[in-house]
Amino acid sequence: ASTPEKILSFSVDPATGYQPFHGRRIAFALGLEGKQVKECVGLMGILYKAFMEKDMEMLEINPLIVTDTGSLKLLDAKLGFDGNAIYRHADVAALRDETEEDPKELAASKFDLNYIALDGEIGCMVNGAGLAMATMDIIKLYGAEPANFLDVGGGATKEKVTEAFKIITSDPNVKGILVNIFGGIMRCDVIAEGVVAAVKEVGLEVPLVVRLEGTNVDAGKEIINTSGLNVIAADNLSDGAEKIVKAVKG
């Protein structure tokens, strides 16, 4: 029979930081005795210092063992770092193994694009993570599968949008593309300029549906309509999803 694991959870006040009593609470919860308690206090202090100074999101020690001589030793660890703080840690950035990453996701990261490759056939370019998730959901609702999650963000430039479009079209599984932009901070004319520039550079061999609404929407639609591109216009989210699924399936 297995015994339930004892779980200890507490917070560290950032104003005072780690204190020795934190380490003692952990040591007592682990059933440590004698010099092991003092070792644990010091060890937890080192881990806390590393966690804070290296801007970690996670620091998991597994396993922590007691050696034959009664001392504590860390045998393995799992570390996660805040991507927004990597610029402050060249030593951490140097550990990145680009061969383990999807080439499209790697290219997107170099342009500060939030891109995740999926297994579907409809490429998506959206601004805002919430709208991107809703777009993916409604594509599934109409009977197709999204090929990616792509949030171009609120501060995207023409160059970023162009690169985003090129990344989407580089996926051989993509049979159609849906551009769904609700411009608040993001300007519809910037999106339109990026789409037109990308199509002229890489060509367009699949159906493209564009839904624009919000800031500078009329200028954006004018850019699309006078570009000479074969673009299917959509009035809203559901209309856009329905049209791109129909274009791909039909």
Coordinates of C-alpha atoms in Angstrom, one line a residue, residues 8 15 26 73 95 98 124 130 154 174 189 215:
L8 CA 3.8 21.7 2.0
A15 CA 9.7 42.4 0.7
I26 CA 10.6 22.4 4.7
K73 CA 22.2 16.2 -2.5
L95 CA 21.6 27.1 -23.6
E98 CA 17.4 25.4 -31.8
C124 CA -4.7 31.7 -39.0
G130 CA -8.3 35.5 -27.0
G154 CA -0.8 44.9 -30.8
V174 CA -2.0 24.8 -45.1
D189 CA -4.0 49.3 -42.8
T215 CA -8.8 51.1 -36.4

